[in-house]
Amino acid sequence: MGGQVLLFLWVLSLSSVLGQVSYSIPEEMPKGSLVGNMAKDFGLDVKRLKSGKARIFTPDSDEYIELNNDRGVLLIKNRIDREALCGQTTPCALHFQIILENPMEFYSVTIEITDVNDNPPSFEKNDVRFKISESAVSGAKFILDRAVDPDVGSNGLQTYRLEPRDNFIVKLHDQADGTKNVEMVLEKPLDREKHEHLSLVLTAVDGGEPQMTGTMQILITVLDANDNAPVFTQPIYKASIKENAPVGTVVLTVTATDSDHGSNGRITYSVSSILDHARGLFEVNDESGEIRLKGNVDYEKSRAFQINVRASDDGGLVDSCKVMIDVTDMNDNKPDIHIMSKSNIISEDANPGTVVTMINIQDADSGENGMVQCTMNNNIPFVMKSTTNNFYSLVTDSELDRERASDYNITVTCSDEGVPPLSSSVTLTLQISDVNDNAPVFERSSYEAYIVENNTPGLSIFTVKARDADWNQNARVSYILEDSSVNTLGTGTLQHVYNYEVCRTTDSRKSDCKFGRAGSQNVLIMDSSSTGTMQRIQNEKSILDEPDSPLEDQNDNPPQVLYPVQTGGSLVAEMVPRSADVGYLVTKVVAVDVDSGQNAWLSYKLQKATDRALFET
Ligand SMILES: *[C@@H]1O[C@H](CO)[C@@H](O)[C@H](O)[C@H]1NC(C)=O
């Protein structure tokens, strides 16, 4: 590379400066490169240079340029770095003198060092970090570090490029001091939810040929702004819960998401609206969205609930969803047996088919849990008939007989078809009322009794007893002796005085002896019907049927003296001779007794004697 030679020659009158020459060379020329032929340029002979011991004089340093006296040329002694030599000062030049002796004279040399694009623009740091909110608006500016290019002029820093260009552009801003501020300007807003981290490259470009560049990485962290509302995963949630589920049962969990970060994305759940009947029954966990049962759910009261749940983030943005909760029926209600109408008492002559009770069955449960079947205890003369749905009537099935069973306990048991089934039962007590449908019956088919003769009227001789299976009035028995009268206690009493001896010897058909035949008489027995009418029952049992000798002898006759015959109560005189010996039979007393048996046995004894020693019997 040949230096551009600018030649200025002038002569100063009073000095020994004989000339001045300027060269222009680019920086960075290799050592030994020719700077300029100063011998030629100053019109000097190389011999003069030698004889004059030509040398470079510089107050500073002579490290860059050397003088070759043999050839009369200036050569590069050390590589020159314009930037090291002059920095940003332009023009950049080396000034020195070439001094000769004999005679002493000097020449001024100026070597302008021209810039070569040997430096790329460079940034102080390799990267720079920013935290920018996604809420930053278009036009927001961020100052970037400038790049430095030590080269000057067109080799110096010309411009910047920022890539990628999705969100930012780079703008240069002239400063008062002539420098330029580099600004990164937001053109299109950021979205943390799409890109939380951005990496851009700022390139500084110089104007050299070839162009040189320097880069710096710009790392951007996008800060969250609450620009997203929570969103439920479903607009409507459905769940079902068994009635009577225990408190604390998790019904379901609602979930909302929020794309924002931190507190902007922190979701709190709450119940936004709930109908009165669901109030107090459900609670939502504000953090997890879990909906739990808080009270008792009764299918029979409410079959479904609706809750509106709200999700809000800390920034106050909200979403809401509907939660529909169906309640499933459990078999938790027993059948209810309602007695609509009931007879407590029924007549024993009621016809089969008589309705005794009407029952209505209710079961609050649904479906099979509410389907009810009823049964009744066995072996009773009643049946249950289902008239219409859930209505039953209890009717008599056969004839009733109070005398066999005077009351019934009818137990109706109703069970539903749930699993397990629930049942309830009711016991009805039914009295059977009496009808006079039984005749009195004597305890015995015949009675036998003995009476003594000479009885007193009114004497009780025996008791007859008849029973009647009916009840109360219908069982009250009265006794009547046919053709005679018998008191109602059933005790036979004698109306006549009977004489054994008379009845034995006389015609027994005589009325006074008639008792012995009374047994063949019919006895009339009265009982009272419930209506109060008298009923005559013929040919009941007879009493005193065939007593051979119903009369018994009584010692009712004194002996009677037949001899000596007494007349008119006068004494009977007997004659005894004076000479009568001891043992002489005075007289014989003959007596009889009409009684029978022992009652007729006789014995004799002296009752009254003037002298006991004279007579004996
Ligand atoms: C009916 O029940 C009552 C009370 O338990 C009892 O006293 C009565 O004997 C029962 N009647 C029948 C016919 O079982």
XYZ file of C-alpha atoms in Angstrom, residues 167-401:
235
model
C -42.504 -6.959 19.682
C -39.734 -4.396 19.710
C -37.992 -2.023 17.357
C -34.804 -0.113 18.003
C -34.711 3.646 17.786
C -31.796 6.002 17.995
C -32.224 9.174 19.814
C -29.861 12.064 19.286
C -28.475 13.469 22.445
C -27.343 16.989 23.063
C -23.737 15.874 23.271
C -23.963 14.438 19.816
C -24.148 10.873 20.936
C -27.132 8.721 20.271
C -29.244 6.925 22.771
C -30.283 3.492 21.757
C -33.844 2.806 22.642
C -35.768 -0.393 22.443
C -39.388 0.548 21.835
C -42.338 -1.785 22.426
C -44.414 -1.945 19.314
C -46.646 -4.896 19.962
C -47.695 -5.757 23.533
C -46.254 -8.758 25.226
C -48.251 -11.732 26.433
C -46.742 -13.593 29.310
C -49.126 -16.408 28.791
C -47.640 -16.994 25.320
C -44.013 -16.173 25.884
C -42.705 -15.620 29.316
C -39.102 -15.235 28.176
C -37.886 -13.419 25.112
C -34.372 -13.350 23.781
C -33.449 -10.604 21.336
C -30.181 -9.741 19.694
C -29.109 -6.159 19.282
C -26.594 -5.832 16.529
C -24.436 -2.749 16.125
C -23.242 -2.199 12.604
C -20.381 -0.009 11.368
C -19.960 1.408 7.895
C -16.666 -0.173 6.989
C -15.974 -2.296 4.056
C -16.428 -5.066 4.873
C -18.946 -4.226 7.459
C -18.284 -5.270 11.012
C -20.836 -5.938 13.695
C -21.086 -6.427 17.384
C -23.964 -8.047 19.218
C -25.547 -8.043 22.585
C -28.234 -10.366 23.796
C -31.288 -8.850 25.367
C -33.062 -11.184 27.696
C -36.566 -10.166 28.587
C -38.674 -11.712 31.302
C -42.304 -10.863 30.814
C -43.966 -10.048 34.080
C -47.507 -11.117 34.618
C -50.391 -8.732 34.614
C -53.854 -9.811 35.626
C -55.077 -9.918 32.086
C -56.765 -13.282 32.292
C -59.910 -14.128 34.164
C -60.323 -17.528 35.744
C -62.135 -20.004 33.502
C -64.050 -22.990 34.761
C -63.313 -26.244 33.007
C -67.050 -26.699 32.467
C -69.890 -24.221 32.478
C -72.160 -26.765 34.154
C -71.155 -29.505 36.526
C -73.428 -32.364 37.402
C -73.244 -34.677 40.335
C -75.504 -36.886 42.308
C -75.571 -37.624 45.959
C -77.386 -40.204 48.010
C -79.844 -38.837 50.457
C -78.712 -39.125 54.047
C -75.089 -39.072 52.880
C -72.943 -38.166 55.877
C -71.877 -34.615 56.488
C -68.514 -34.024 54.864
C -69.194 -36.147 51.800
C -67.448 -34.697 48.782
C -70.051 -34.014 46.144
C -67.678 -32.965 43.420
C -64.831 -30.616 42.727
C -65.091 -27.667 40.412
C -61.950 -26.419 38.780
C -61.119 -23.131 37.201
C -57.822 -22.176 35.658
C -56.241 -18.787 35.293
C -53.371 -18.324 32.856
C -51.961 -15.531 34.918
C -49.132 -15.959 37.274
C -48.809 -15.700 41.013
C -51.560 -13.887 42.755
C -53.053 -12.901 39.425
C -53.665 -16.546 38.823
C -54.563 -17.548 42.342
C -58.155 -18.658 42.369
C -60.584 -18.481 45.229
C -63.859 -20.360 44.985
C -67.062 -19.256 46.603
C -70.768 -19.837 46.353
C -72.248 -16.996 44.399
C -75.863 -17.927 44.649
C -77.830 -20.716 46.115
C -81.525 -21.252 46.470
C -82.989 -21.182 49.930
C -83.602 -24.885 50.167
C -79.939 -25.617 49.488
C -78.645 -22.993 51.852
C -76.578 -24.439 54.626
C -76.373 -27.806 52.919
C -73.265 -27.337 50.832
C -69.962 -25.599 51.212
C -67.225 -25.004 48.722
C -63.611 -25.134 49.728
C -62.248 -21.763 48.678
C -58.903 -23.193 47.662
C -59.643 -26.571 46.190
C -63.099 -26.028 44.762
C -64.258 -29.138 46.544
C -67.960 -29.052 47.264
C -68.876 -30.875 50.405
C -72.073 -31.752 52.115
C -72.674 -29.712 55.222
C -76.167 -30.766 56.211
C -78.668 -33.512 55.752
C -80.104 -34.141 52.309
C -83.580 -35.571 52.238
C -84.845 -36.817 48.917
C -88.377 -36.467 50.167
C -87.815 -32.755 50.662
C -85.627 -31.880 47.700
C -84.638 -33.987 44.782
C -82.205 -31.574 43.201
C -80.095 -28.576 44.060
C -78.407 -25.917 42.041
C -75.474 -23.907 43.247
C -73.670 -21.178 41.402
C -69.993 -21.185 42.167
C -67.693 -18.295 41.489
C -63.966 -18.400 40.905
C -62.090 -15.155 41.402
C -58.422 -14.358 41.113
C -56.681 -11.972 43.418
C -57.004 -9.277 40.838
C -60.765 -9.484 41.028
C -61.486 -11.172 37.725
C -64.185 -13.822 37.999
C -65.933 -16.651 36.256
C -68.893 -18.645 37.433
C -70.368 -22.038 36.843
C -73.492 -23.950 37.682
C -73.410 -27.050 39.815
C -76.464 -29.289 39.510
C -76.752 -31.886 42.225
C -79.296 -34.664 41.984
C -80.320 -36.498 45.089
C -80.835 -40.235 44.781
C -83.485 -41.868 46.851
C -82.549 -44.194 49.659
C -85.011 -46.458 51.337
C -85.236 -44.391 54.464
C -88.965 -44.207 54.970
C -91.057 -46.950 56.422
C -94.449 -47.556 54.935
C -97.019 -45.546 56.832
C -100.182 -47.386 57.672
C -103.174 -45.118 58.058
C -106.354 -46.557 59.390
C -109.057 -44.768 57.541
C -111.931 -46.371 59.273
C -112.211 -49.202 61.670
C -114.823 -51.207 63.513
C -113.825 -52.163 66.995
C -116.616 -54.610 67.280
C -118.441 -56.802 64.847
C -121.379 -59.051 65.376
C -120.719 -62.736 65.230
C -123.486 -63.121 62.711
C -121.831 -60.725 60.270
C -121.883 -62.088 56.759
C -118.607 -63.154 55.170
C -117.291 -60.213 53.205
C -118.163 -57.624 55.812
C -115.592 -54.820 55.775
C -113.980 -54.411 59.134
C -111.237 -51.876 58.452
C -110.034 -49.695 55.600
C -106.361 -48.934 55.427
C -104.321 -46.541 53.349
C -100.600 -47.111 52.903
C -98.125 -44.345 52.191
C -94.398 -44.651 51.620
C -92.527 -41.441 51.075
C -89.740 -43.110 49.118
C -89.695 -43.400 45.373
C -89.553 -46.249 42.939
C -89.090 -49.650 44.492
C -88.303 -48.014 47.796
C -91.872 -46.811 47.821
C -93.629 -49.926 46.480
C -95.477 -51.529 49.324
C -97.005 -54.963 49.849
C -99.056 -55.828 52.886
C -99.689 -59.127 54.570
C -101.747 -60.213 57.512
C -101.297 -62.829 60.197
C -102.575 -66.260 59.272
C -105.300 -68.421 60.674
C -107.839 -65.755 61.220
C -111.103 -65.489 59.385
C -110.176 -62.253 57.646
C -108.613 -61.397 54.338
C -107.089 -58.246 53.026
C -108.287 -56.938 49.711
C -106.523 -54.286 47.744
C -109.152 -52.058 46.292
C -107.136 -49.424 44.492
C -103.529 -48.503 44.756
C -102.441 -48.334 48.360
C -105.930 -48.857 49.685
C -106.760 -52.077 51.435
C -109.873 -53.300 53.091
C -109.995 -55.973 55.686
C -113.032 -58.169 55.281
C -114.372 -61.209 57.034
C -113.594 -64.361 55.215
C -115.869 -66.866 56.895
C -118.462 -67.019 59.609
C -117.531 -65.766 63.008
C -118.376 -67.397 66.267
